[in-house]
Amino acid sequence: MQRSGGRQIERRGKVWSAIAMALFALLAARLFSIQVLQHEHFARLAEECQGRTWSLPAPRGYIYDRNGTPLALNIEVFSVAADPETMFHSKGPAGAGSPRSPEEAAAKLAPLLHMPQEELARKLTPKGGDRHVLLCDSVDEQVAKAIRALDIRGIIVRKEWRRAYPHGSLAAALTGFVGKDGNGLAGVEAARNRELAGKAGRMFVVLDGRLPRSRGLIPGRSVITKEMMPGESVSLTIDINIQAIAEEELAKAVKAARAKGGTAIVMDPKTGEILALATQPGFDPNQFAHYPRETWVNRAISNPYEPGSTFKVITACAAIEEGVMSHGETYDCKGELQVGGRTISCAMHGGKRAHGVVDLDEMVVESCNGGMATVGLALGADRLYKWIRRFGFGEKTGIELGGESPGLVSRPETWARIQLATIAFGQGISVTPVQLIAAYCAIANGGLRVHPHVIRDPQKARPGGRIISSATAARMRRVLERVVTEGTGKRAAIPGRRVAGKTGTAQKPMPGVGFRSGLYVASFAGFAPVSDPRIAVLVVIDEPKAAHYGGVVAAPAFSAICERTLAYLRVPPDAAPEPPVEQAKQGGPLVSEGRGSG
């Protein structure tokens, strides 16, 4: 019996041993399959359960003025968000300070976030599926530390970069701003978004086994899978001090005229570098959403307008280059000129009803509409159009900003006789402020094209091809100086400085009303000092309600900007002005029908 029992136990032992070995073999095979044959599959599953890929945001590049003063920079802020499901429905380990209800959580967080407690409680109430509720997108480090110290499960505090504009509204139309996603929406921020934004990186992290949203990182298991590349900084051509001068004087002029708005540009006439670009009304890019959308628009490049008499210098240059009415021929201004059944009136200054006998130079000095219309008729549509396009009107300047308008220059074959006459003195054509100041730069620098630009670029700072001869440019500089000393631009004068420029007063057409709207655009464009121009300045005042003449409304602002800028640049006072060059009177008076009417 004992032997039989022993053999039975022995048989059972062998069976169990066989079973154990079989199980061990199955386990070994399974482990081999998991660890070797299916390693990649299960590693991927583990990563999905434990691993997370976090984005590493790239700090945006700075925007500087020409002297290295930051106009746009980044500040370190912290965002605060909540996962209501984790806060109140999770059964996992809670922080020591974790509240039991949205109201209790709101009572703790409201004083730190400066939010109404009831509003915060509503945000913290679980709504099913909404696992990430932004409570505040910007708190400082001190507040972030205080919130973390509360040790509330489900509250997420994350460090971020926020765009800041330390000078507020100064140069806002030029620098632009970024949206909440960090991408540029206007100005240089938008135009150079690719370079400024940089490239975000990625980091793979492994979390511990606690519940979602309350997990912690496992030390030593984080790996940067893609390096973050900070954005490139951009240097502008503007000088923040000249920008401040232009904005201050423009704001004064707009307020004094009770105008709708205005634009002022200061440019280096030799390089095309924009030293200041101001628009009114302005906005603060730190709080751009609080301002009307129309204030975000850069009017200097986006809003064409009829330039009025500031355009007469273009027609005069064309006449000199083509030999039309440029050798002393005269026009007898009676105050009105009939063209194609329409009446062209001269803008009278100083109580005059007529300018009398004037030559080409005097037409510019006295701002004679009838005389310049006669010059336009003598040139003809094709020749006038050729010079308009040669000066760059009707096409974009290529300035490095989005939203630039080419202006409006219709084809010459569509011009009626009256249109040819009015275009010659700046009505019936639309230009942008940056186009017009670039044209005046060509006169100031001896006849060479400049490329207006706001990003520092040695290539663009080089003058382009010749537009007009140096002799024509020199003659127009003398004429524009006479505008200030004896013509319509006396209020642009600066004691001890030789200043050249031209007034402009254009009626503003309105849909359904035309030029009977009673609205005007007043402007003054010029440069200083005449002997060696260092700056070209344009001031445009939109819909002034006090006086409306450019010589009254815009010229004083031009004078103030020029005087203060030249003093800032330490430009020495001018020598005595050159004696005027008398033009020989040839050909006698030219009747209003003109020659070469085209």
Coordinates of C-alpha atoms in Angstrom, one line a residue:
M1 CA 0.0 0.0 0.0
Q2 CA 2.7 2.3 0.9
R3 CA 4.6 1.7 -2.3
S4 CA 1.4 2.2 -4.3
G5 CA 0.7 5.5 -2.5
G6 CA 4.3 6.6 -3.1
R7 CA 4.1 5.9 -6.8
Q8 CA 0.9 7.8 -7.1
I9 CA 2.4 10.8 -5.4
E10 CA 5.4 10.5 -7.6
R11 CA 3.2 10.3 -10.7
R12 CA 1.3 13.4 -9.6
G13 CA 4.5 15.2 -8.9
K14 CA 5.7 14.4 -12.4
V15 CA 2.4 15.6 -13.9
W16 CA 2.5 18.9 -12.0
S17 CA 6.2 19.3 -12.9
A18 CA 5.3 18.7 -16.5
I19 CA 2.4 21.2 -16.2
A20 CA 4.7 23.7 -14.5
M21 CA 7.4 23.3 -17.2
A22 CA 4.7 23.6 -19.9
L23 CA 3.4 26.8 -18.3
F24 CA 6.9 28.1 -17.9
A25 CA 7.6 27.3 -21.5
L26 CA 4.4 29.1 -22.5
L27 CA 5.4 32.1 -20.3
A28 CA 8.9 32.1 -21.8
A29 CA 7.5 32.0 -25.3
R30 CA 5.1 34.8 -24.5
L31 CA 7.8 36.9 -23.0
F32 CA 10.0 36.2 -26.0
S33 CA 7.1 37.2 -28.2
I34 CA 6.5 40.4 -26.2
Q35 CA 10.1 41.4 -25.6
V36 CA 11.6 40.4 -29.0
L37 CA 9.0 39.6 -31.7
Q38 CA 6.5 42.3 -30.7
H39 CA 8.8 44.7 -29.0
E40 CA 8.1 47.7 -31.2
H41 CA 4.3 47.2 -30.9
F42 CA 4.3 47.1 -27.1
A43 CA 6.8 49.9 -26.8
R44 CA 4.5 52.0 -28.9
L45 CA 1.5 51.1 -26.7
A46 CA 3.6 52.0 -23.6
E47 CA 4.5 55.3 -25.1
E48 CA 0.8 56.0 -25.9
C49 CA -0.2 55.3 -22.3
Q50 CA 2.8 56.9 -20.5
G51 CA 4.5 59.1 -23.0
R52 CA 3.5 62.5 -24.2
T53 CA 5.0 64.8 -26.9
W54 CA 5.1 68.4 -25.6
S55 CA 5.6 71.4 -27.9
L56 CA 8.5 73.7 -27.1
P57 CA 7.4 77.1 -28.2
A58 CA 10.1 79.3 -29.8
P59 CA 10.5 82.8 -28.5
R60 CA 9.7 85.3 -31.2
G61 CA 12.5 87.5 -32.6
Y62 CA 12.7 91.1 -31.5
I63 CA 12.0 94.2 -33.7
Y64 CA 14.5 97.0 -33.3
D65 CA 14.8 100.5 -34.6
R66 CA 17.9 101.6 -36.4
N67 CA 19.8 102.3 -33.2
G68 CA 19.0 99.0 -31.5
T69 CA 16.0 100.2 -29.4
P70 CA 13.5 97.3 -29.0
L71 CA 10.1 98.1 -30.5
A72 CA 8.7 94.6 -30.0
L73 CA 10.0 92.0 -27.5
N74 CA 8.9 89.0 -25.5
I75 CA 8.0 88.8 -21.8
E76 CA 7.7 85.7 -19.7
V77 CA 4.2 85.1 -18.5
F78 CA 2.2 82.1 -17.2
S79 CA -1.2 80.8 -18.3
V80 CA -3.6 79.2 -15.9
A81 CA -6.0 76.5 -17.0
A82 CA -8.1 73.9 -15.3
D83 CA -9.4 70.4 -15.9
P84 CA -12.8 70.3 -14.0
E85 CA -13.2 66.6 -14.5
T86 CA -9.9 65.9 -12.7
M87 CA -10.6 68.5 -10.0
F88 CA -13.9 67.1 -8.9
H89 CA -14.7 63.7 -10.4
S90 CA -11.4 62.0 -10.1
K91 CA -10.9 59.4 -7.3
G92 CA -7.1 59.6 -7.5
P93 CA -4.7 61.3 -5.1
A94 CA -5.6 64.9 -4.5
G95 CA -3.4 67.8 -3.6
A96 CA -3.4 69.0 0.0
G97 CA -5.4 72.0 -0.9
S98 CA -7.8 70.4 -3.5
P99 CA -11.3 71.8 -3.0
R100 CA -14.5 69.7 -3.1
S101 CA -16.6 72.0 -5.2
P102 CA -16.3 74.7 -8.0
E103 CA -17.4 77.3 -5.5
E104 CA -14.6 76.4 -3.0
A105 CA -12.0 76.3 -5.8
A106 CA -13.2 79.7 -7.1
A107 CA -12.9 81.2 -3.6
K108 CA -9.2 80.2 -3.5
L109 CA -8.3 81.3 -7.0
A110 CA -10.4 84.4 -7.6
P111 CA -8.2 86.8 -5.5
L112 CA -5.1 85.6 -7.3
L113 CA -6.6 85.8 -10.8
H114 CA -8.6 89.0 -10.1
M115 CA -11.7 87.5 -11.4
P116 CA -15.3 87.6 -10.1
Q117 CA -15.8 84.5 -7.9
E118 CA -19.2 83.6 -9.6
E119 CA -17.7 83.7 -13.1
L120 CA -14.8 81.6 -12.0
A121 CA -17.1 79.0 -10.4
R122 CA -19.0 78.7 -13.7
K123 CA -15.8 78.0 -15.6
L124 CA -14.7 75.4 -13.1
T125 CA -18.0 73.5 -13.2
P126 CA -17.6 70.2 -15.1
K127 CA -19.5 70.2 -18.3
G128 CA -18.6 66.8 -19.7
G129 CA -15.8 66.4 -22.2
D130 CA -14.4 69.9 -21.7
R131 CA -11.1 68.9 -20.2
H132 CA -9.1 72.2 -20.7
V133 CA -10.6 75.5 -19.6
L134 CA -8.4 78.6 -19.9
L135 CA -8.8 80.7 -16.8
C136 CA -6.2 83.4 -17.5
D137 CA -3.7 83.7 -20.3
S138 CA -1.3 86.0 -18.6
V139 CA -0.1 86.1 -14.9
D140 CA 3.3 87.0 -13.6
E141 CA 5.7 84.6 -11.9
Q142 CA 4.7 85.6 -8.4
V143 CA 1.0 84.8 -9.0
A144 CA 2.0 81.5 -10.8
K145 CA 4.0 80.4 -7.7
A146 CA 1.1 81.3 -5.4
I147 CA -1.3 79.2 -7.5
R148 CA 1.0 76.3 -7.6
A149 CA 1.4 76.5 -3.8
L150 CA -2.3 76.0 -3.4
D151 CA -1.6 72.4 -4.6
I152 CA -5.0 72.0 -6.4
R153 CA -5.3 68.9 -8.5
G154 CA -6.3 69.7 -12.1
I155 CA -5.0 73.2 -12.2
I156 CA -2.3 73.6 -14.9
V157 CA 0.2 76.5 -14.8
R158 CA 2.3 76.8 -17.9
K159 CA 5.2 79.2 -18.8
E160 CA 4.7 81.0 -22.1
W161 CA 6.1 83.9 -24.1
R162 CA 3.9 87.0 -24.6
R163 CA 4.6 89.7 -27.2
A164 CA 5.0 93.2 -25.7
Y165 CA 5.4 96.6 -27.3
P166 CA 7.3 98.8 -24.8
H167 CA 6.5 102.1 -26.6
G168 CA 2.8 101.5 -26.8
S169 CA 1.2 103.3 -29.7
L170 CA 4.5 104.7 -31.0
A171 CA 5.2 103.3 -34.5
A172 CA 2.2 100.9 -34.0
A173 CA 1.1 101.1 -37.7
L174 CA 4.6 100.0 -38.7
T175 CA 5.4 97.3 -36.2
G176 CA 1.9 95.8 -36.2
F177 CA 1.0 93.1 -33.7
V178 CA 0.5 89.4 -33.2
G179 CA -2.6 87.4 -32.4
K180 CA -3.2 85.0 -29.5
D181 CA -1.6 82.2 -31.5
G182 CA 1.7 84.2 -31.7
N183 CA 1.4 84.8 -35.5
G184 CA 1.8 88.3 -36.9
L185 CA -1.4 90.0 -38.0
A186 CA -0.3 93.4 -39.2
G187 CA 2.7 95.5 -40.0
V188 CA 6.2 94.1 -39.8
E189 CA 5.0 91.4 -37.5
A190 CA 2.9 90.0 -40.4
A191 CA 5.2 90.9 -43.2
R192 CA 8.2 89.2 -41.5
N193 CA 6.3 86.6 -39.6
R194 CA 8.3 83.7 -41.0
E195 CA 11.6 85.0 -39.8
L196 CA 10.3 86.4 -36.5
A197 CA 8.3 83.3 -35.5
G198 CA 11.2 80.8 -35.5
K199 CA 10.4 77.1 -35.2
A200 CA 8.9 75.3 -32.3
G201 CA 10.6 72.2 -30.9
R202 CA 9.3 68.9 -29.5
M203 CA 10.1 67.0 -26.3
F204 CA 9.0 63.5 -25.5
V205 CA 8.2 63.0 -21.8
V206 CA 7.3 59.9 -19.8
L207 CA 4.6 60.3 -17.1
D208 CA 4.1 58.3 -13.9
G209 CA 1.1 56.1 -13.3
R210 CA -1.2 58.6 -11.6
L211 CA -4.4 59.8 -13.1
P212 CA -4.4 62.1 -16.1
R213 CA -3.8 65.8 -15.4
S214 CA -2.3 64.9 -12.0
R215 CA 0.6 62.9 -13.4
G216 CA 4.2 63.9 -12.8
L217 CA 7.2 63.5 -15.0
I218 CA 9.5 60.5 -14.4
P219 CA 13.0 62.1 -13.9
G220 CA 15.6 61.3 -16.5
R221 CA 13.1 60.0 -19.1
S222 CA 12.5 63.3 -21.0
V223 CA 14.1 63.6 -24.5
I224 CA 14.1 66.6 -26.8
T225 CA 13.2 65.1 -30.2
K226 CA 13.4 68.4 -32.1
E227 CA 15.4 71.4 -31.0
M228 CA 13.6 74.7 -30.8
M229 CA 14.9 77.5 -33.0
P230 CA 14.3 81.0 -31.7
G231 CA 13.0 83.6 -34.2
E232 CA 15.3 86.0 -36.0
S233 CA 15.3 89.6 -35.0
V234 CA 14.6 92.4 -37.5
S235 CA 16.2 95.9 -37.5
L236 CA 14.1 98.7 -39.0
T237 CA 15.2 101.9 -40.7
I238 CA 13.1 104.1 -38.4
D239 CA 14.6 106.1 -35.6
I240 CA 12.4 106.0 -32.5
N241 CA 13.2 109.6 -31.7
I242 CA 12.3 110.9 -35.1
Q243 CA 9.2 108.7 -35.0
A244 CA 8.2 110.4 -31.7
I245 CA 8.7 113.9 -33.3
A246 CA 6.5 113.0 -36.3
E247 CA 3.7 111.4 -34.3
E248 CA 3.6 114.3 -31.8
E249 CA 3.5 117.0 -34.5
L250 CA 1.0 115.1 -36.7
A251 CA -1.3 114.6 -33.7
K252 CA -1.2 118.4 -33.0
A253 CA -2.0 119.2 -36.6
V254 CA -4.9 116.7 -36.8
K255 CA -6.4 118.0 -33.5
A256 CA -6.0 121.7 -34.6
A257 CA -7.7 121.0 -37.9
R258 CA -10.4 118.9 -36.3
A259 CA -9.5 116.4 -39.0
K260 CA -10.5 112.8 -39.6
G261 CA -6.9 111.6 -39.6
G262 CA -3.5 112.1 -41.1
T263 CA -0.2 110.7 -42.2
A264 CA 3.4 111.9 -41.8
I265 CA 6.5 110.3 -43.4
V266 CA 10.2 111.2 -42.9
M267 CA 12.6 109.6 -45.4
D268 CA 16.2 109.8 -46.3
P269 CA 16.1 111.1 -49.9
K270 CA 19.4 109.5 -50.8
T271 CA 18.8 106.0 -49.5
G272 CA 15.0 105.6 -49.4
E273 CA 15.2 104.6 -45.7
I274 CA 12.0 105.6 -43.9
L275 CA 13.1 107.3 -40.7
A276 CA 9.5 107.8 -39.3
L277 CA 6.1 106.7 -40.4
A278 CA 3.2 108.1 -38.4
T279 CA -0.6 107.8 -38.8
Q280 CA -3.6 109.2 -36.9
P281 CA -5.7 108.0 -35.3
G282 CA -3.4 105.5 -33.8
F283 CA -3.7 102.4 -31.5
D284 CA -1.8 100.5 -28.9
P285 CA -0.6 97.1 -30.2
N286 CA -0.6 95.8 -26.6
Q287 CA -4.4 96.1 -26.6
F288 CA -5.2 96.2 -30.4
A289 CA -8.5 94.5 -29.9
H290 CA -9.8 97.5 -28.0
Y291 CA -9.4 99.8 -31.0
P292 CA -11.5 100.0 -34.3
R293 CA -10.1 97.9 -37.1
E294 CA -9.6 101.0 -39.3
T295 CA -7.0 102.3 -36.9
W296 CA -4.8 99.2 -37.6
V297 CA -4.5 100.2 -41.3
N298 CA -1.2 101.7 -42.4
R299 CA -2.6 104.7 -44.4
A300 CA 0.9 105.6 -45.7
I301 CA 0.8 102.5 -48.0
S302 CA -2.8 101.3 -48.1
N303 CA -5.0 104.4 -48.6
P304 CA -4.6 106.2 -52.0
Y305 CA -5.7 109.8 -52.2
E306 CA -5.8 112.6 -54.8
P307 CA -2.6 114.5 -54.2
G308 CA -3.8 117.9 -55.5
S309 CA -1.1 120.5 -56.1
T310 CA 1.8 118.5 -54.6
F311 CA 1.5 116.6 -58.0
K312 CA 2.2 119.7 -60.0
V313 CA 6.0 119.1 -59.7
I314 CA 5.6 115.8 -61.6
T315 CA 3.9 117.6 -64.5
A316 CA 6.5 120.4 -64.3
C317 CA 9.4 117.9 -64.5
A318 CA 7.7 116.2 -67.5
A319 CA 7.4 119.6 -69.2
I320 CA 11.0 120.4 -68.6
E321 CA 12.2 117.0 -69.8
E322 CA 10.0 117.2 -72.9
G323 CA 10.7 120.9 -73.7
V324 CA 7.1 121.9 -73.3
M325 CA 6.5 125.4 -71.9
S326 CA 9.8 125.2 -70.1
H327 CA 11.7 127.9 -71.9
G328 CA 9.9 131.0 -70.7
E329 CA 6.5 130.5 -72.4
T330 CA 3.8 132.1 -70.3
Y331 CA 0.1 131.6 -69.5
D332 CA -2.2 134.5 -68.6
C333 CA -4.3 133.2 -65.6
K334 CA -7.7 134.9 -65.4
G335 CA -8.7 132.7 -62.4
E336 CA -10.7 130.3 -64.6
L337 CA -10.1 128.0 -67.6
Q338 CA -12.7 126.4 -69.8
V339 CA -11.8 122.9 -70.9
G340 CA -14.3 120.6 -72.7
G341 CA -17.3 122.5 -71.4
R342 CA -16.0 122.4 -67.8
T343 CA -14.5 125.2 -65.7
I344 CA -11.2 124.8 -64.0
S345 CA -10.8 127.3 -61.1
C346 CA -7.5 128.4 -59.5
A347 CA -7.1 128.0 -55.8
M348 CA -6.8 131.7 -54.8
H349 CA -4.4 132.7 -52.1
G350 CA -4.2 136.0 -50.4
G351 CA -7.4 137.4 -51.9
K352 CA -6.2 137.1 -55.5
R353 CA -8.8 136.4 -58.2
A354 CA -6.2 135.6 -60.9
H355 CA -2.5 134.9 -61.0
G356 CA -1.9 137.0 -64.1
V357 CA 0.9 136.1 -66.5
V358 CA 3.0 133.2 -65.1
D359 CA 5.7 130.9 -66.6
L360 CA 6.2 127.3 -65.7
D361 CA 8.2 127.9 -62.5
E362 CA 5.6 130.5 -61.3
M363 CA 2.8 128.1 -62.0
V364 CA 4.3 125.9 -59.3
V365 CA 5.2 128.7 -57.0
E366 CA 1.8 130.3 -57.1
S367 CA 0.0 126.9 -57.5
C368 CA -1.9 127.9 -60.6
N369 CA -4.4 125.2 -61.7
G370 CA -5.2 126.8 -65.0
G371 CA -1.6 127.2 -66.0
M372 CA -0.7 123.6 -65.1
A373 CA -3.8 122.3 -66.9
T374 CA -2.6 124.1 -70.0
V375 CA 0.9 122.5 -69.6
G376 CA -0.9 119.1 -69.3
L377 CA -2.8 119.8 -72.5
A378 CA 0.4 120.8 -74.2
L379 CA 2.1 117.6 -73.1
G380 CA -0.7 115.3 -74.2
A381 CA -2.0 112.2 -72.5
D382 CA 0.7 109.8 -73.7
R383 CA 3.7 111.9 -72.7
L384 CA 2.2 112.9 -69.3
Y385 CA 1.3 109.3 -68.6
K386 CA 4.8 108.2 -69.5
W387 CA 6.3 110.5 -66.9
I388 CA 3.7 109.6 -64.3
R389 CA 4.7 106.0 -64.6
R390 CA 8.4 106.8 -64.7
F391 CA 8.1 108.4 -61.3
G392 CA 6.6 105.2 -60.0
F393 CA 2.9 106.1 -59.7
G394 CA 0.4 103.3 -60.6
E395 CA 2.6 100.5 -59.2
K396 CA 3.6 99.3 -55.8
T397 CA 6.9 100.7 -54.4
G398 CA 7.8 97.2 -53.1
I399 CA 8.0 98.4 -49.5
E400 CA 8.3 95.4 -47.1
L401 CA 4.8 95.6 -45.7
G402 CA 1.6 93.9 -46.6
G403 CA -1.5 95.7 -48.0
E404 CA 0.3 98.2 -50.2
S405 CA -1.9 99.8 -52.9
P406 CA -0.5 100.7 -56.3
G407 CA -2.7 103.8 -56.4
L408 CA -5.0 104.5 -59.4
V409 CA -3.7 105.7 -62.7
S410 CA -6.0 105.0 -65.6
R411 CA -4.7 104.3 -69.1
P412 CA -4.2 107.5 -71.2
E413 CA -6.4 106.3 -74.1
T414 CA -9.4 106.6 -71.6
W415 CA -8.6 110.2 -70.7
A416 CA -11.0 112.9 -71.8
R417 CA -9.6 116.3 -72.4
I418 CA -10.8 117.5 -69.1
Q419 CA -9.3 114.5 -67.3
L420 CA -5.9 115.2 -68.9
A421 CA -6.1 118.8 -67.7
T422 CA -7.1 117.9 -64.1
I423 CA -4.5 115.1 -63.7
A424 CA -1.9 117.7 -64.6
F425 CA -2.6 119.5 -61.2
G426 CA -3.3 116.4 -59.2
Q427 CA -7.0 115.7 -59.5
G428 CA -8.3 112.5 -61.1
I429 CA -5.3 110.4 -60.1
S430 CA -4.8 108.6 -56.8
V431 CA -1.4 108.0 -55.1
T432 CA -0.2 106.7 -51.8
P433 CA 1.8 108.9 -49.4
V434 CA 4.8 106.6 -49.8
Q435 CA 4.7 106.9 -53.6
L436 CA 4.6 110.7 -53.4
I437 CA 7.4 111.1 -50.9
A438 CA 9.6 108.8 -53.0
A439 CA 9.0 111.1 -56.0
Y440 CA 10.1 114.1 -54.0
C441 CA 13.2 112.2 -52.9
A442 CA 14.2 111.9 -56.6
I443 CA 14.0 115.7 -57.0
A444 CA 15.9 116.2 -53.8
N445 CA 18.7 113.7 -54.6
G446 CA 19.4 114.9 -58.1
G447 CA 17.0 112.8 -60.1
L448 CA 17.6 109.2 -59.0
R449 CA 14.9 106.7 -58.0
V450 CA 14.9 105.5 -54.4
H451 CA 13.3 102.3 -53.1
P452 CA 11.3 103.1 -50.0
H453 CA 12.0 100.5 -47.3
V454 CA 11.5 100.0 -43.6
I455 CA 13.8 97.0 -43.1
R456 CA 17.5 97.8 -43.0
D457 CA 19.0 96.5 -46.3
P458 CA 22.2 97.8 -47.9
Q459 CA 20.9 96.6 -51.3
K460 CA 17.7 98.7 -51.1
A461 CA 19.6 101.7 -49.8
R462 CA 21.4 102.1 -53.1
P463 CA 19.7 104.5 -55.5
G464 CA 18.0 103.0 -58.6
G465 CA 18.0 104.3 -62.1
R466 CA 17.7 107.9 -63.2
I467 CA 14.2 109.4 -63.5
I468 CA 15.0 113.0 -64.5
S469 CA 18.2 114.8 -65.4
S470 CA 20.2 116.4 -62.6
A471 CA 19.6 119.8 -64.3
T472 CA 15.8 119.3 -64.1
A473 CA 16.1 118.2 -60.5
A474 CA 18.2 121.3 -59.6
R475 CA 15.7 123.6 -61.3
M476 CA 12.8 122.0 -59.4
R477 CA 14.7 122.4 -56.1
R478 CA 15.0 126.1 -56.8
V479 CA 11.3 126.3 -57.7
L480 CA 10.2 124.5 -54.6
E481 CA 12.4 126.7 -52.4
R482 CA 10.6 129.7 -53.9
V483 CA 7.3 128.1 -52.9
V484 CA 8.4 128.5 -49.3
T485 CA 10.0 131.9 -49.6
E486 CA 7.5 133.7 -51.8
G487 CA 4.7 131.3 -52.7
T488 CA 1.9 129.3 -51.1
G489 CA 4.2 127.5 -48.6
K490 CA 5.5 130.3 -46.4
R491 CA 4.3 128.6 -43.2
A492 CA 6.7 125.8 -43.9
A493 CA 9.7 128.1 -43.5
I494 CA 12.3 127.4 -40.8
P495 CA 14.5 130.2 -39.5
G496 CA 18.1 129.7 -40.5
R497 CA 17.2 126.8 -42.8
R498 CA 16.7 126.5 -46.6
V499 CA 13.5 124.6 -47.1
A500 CA 11.8 123.4 -50.3
G501 CA 8.3 122.0 -50.7
K502 CA 4.9 122.2 -52.2
T503 CA 1.4 122.7 -50.8
G504 CA -1.5 120.5 -51.9
T505 CA -5.2 121.0 -51.5
A506 CA -7.4 118.4 -53.1
Q507 CA -11.2 118.1 -53.2
K508 CA -12.2 114.7 -52.0
P509 CA -14.7 112.9 -54.2
M510 CA -17.5 110.9 -52.5
P511 CA -19.7 108.3 -54.1
G512 CA -22.9 109.8 -55.4
V513 CA -21.7 113.4 -54.5
G514 CA -18.5 113.8 -56.5
F515 CA -16.3 116.8 -55.8
R516 CA -19.3 118.7 -54.3
S517 CA -18.8 116.8 -51.0
G518 CA -17.1 119.8 -49.3
L519 CA -14.3 117.5 -48.1
Y520 CA -10.6 118.0 -48.7
V521 CA -7.2 116.5 -48.3
A522 CA -4.6 119.0 -47.3
S523 CA -0.9 118.2 -47.7
F524 CA 2.7 119.5 -47.8
A525 CA 5.6 117.6 -49.3
G526 CA 9.2 118.8 -49.3
F527 CA 12.8 118.4 -48.1
A528 CA 15.6 120.2 -46.3
P529 CA 18.2 121.6 -46.3
V530 CA 18.0 122.6 -50.0
S531 CA 21.8 122.7 -50.4
D532 CA 22.2 119.0 -49.3
P533 CA 18.9 117.4 -48.5
R534 CA 19.1 115.2 -45.5
I535 CA 15.3 114.5 -45.0
A536 CA 12.2 114.5 -47.1
V537 CA 8.9 115.0 -45.3
L538 CA 5.3 114.6 -46.3
V539 CA 2.3 115.6 -44.1
V540 CA -1.2 114.6 -45.2
I541 CA -4.3 115.8 -43.3
D542 CA -7.5 114.0 -44.1
E543 CA -10.8 116.0 -44.0
P544 CA -9.7 119.1 -42.0
K545 CA -12.7 121.0 -40.7
A546 CA -11.1 124.3 -39.8
A547 CA -9.1 125.6 -42.8
H548 CA -8.5 123.2 -45.6
Y549 CA -5.5 124.7 -47.5
G550 CA -2.3 122.6 -47.4
G551 CA -0.3 125.8 -46.8
V552 CA -2.4 126.5 -43.7
V553 CA -3.1 123.0 -42.3
A554 CA -0.1 120.8 -43.3
A555 CA 2.8 123.2 -43.8
P556 CA 3.2 124.2 -40.1
A557 CA 3.4 120.5 -39.1
F558 CA 6.0 119.9 -41.9
S559 CA 8.0 122.8 -40.6
A560 CA 7.9 121.6 -37.0
I561 CA 8.9 118.0 -38.0
C562 CA 11.8 119.3 -40.2
E563 CA 13.1 121.7 -37.6
R564 CA 13.1 119.2 -34.8
T565 CA 14.5 116.4 -36.9
L566 CA 17.3 118.4 -38.4
A567 CA 18.3 119.6 -34.8
Y568 CA 18.2 116.0 -33.6
L569 CA 20.4 114.9 -36.5
R570 CA 22.7 117.9 -35.8
V571 CA 22.6 119.2 -39.3
P572 CA 24.3 122.6 -39.3
P573 CA 22.5 125.8 -40.4
D574 CA 22.4 126.6 -44.2
A575 CA 24.5 128.9 -46.1
A576 CA 22.8 131.8 -47.9
P577 CA 20.4 130.7 -50.7
E578 CA 21.5 130.5 -54.3
P579 CA 20.4 133.4 -56.5
P580 CA 17.4 132.5 -58.6
V581 CA 18.1 131.7 -62.3
E582 CA 16.0 133.8 -64.6
Q583 CA 14.3 131.9 -67.5
A584 CA 14.4 133.7 -70.8
K585 CA 10.9 134.6 -72.0
Q586 CA 10.3 132.9 -75.3
G587 CA 7.3 132.3 -77.5
G588 CA 4.9 134.7 -75.7
P589 CA 1.6 133.8 -74.1
L590 CA 0.1 130.3 -74.8
V591 CA -3.6 130.3 -75.2
S592 CA -5.8 128.0 -73.2
E593 CA -6.4 125.6 -76.2
G594 CA -2.7 124.8 -75.9
R595 CA -0.6 122.6 -78.2
G596 CA -0.5 118.8 -78.4
S597 CA -3.8 118.3 -76.7
G598 CA -3.5 114.6 -77.3

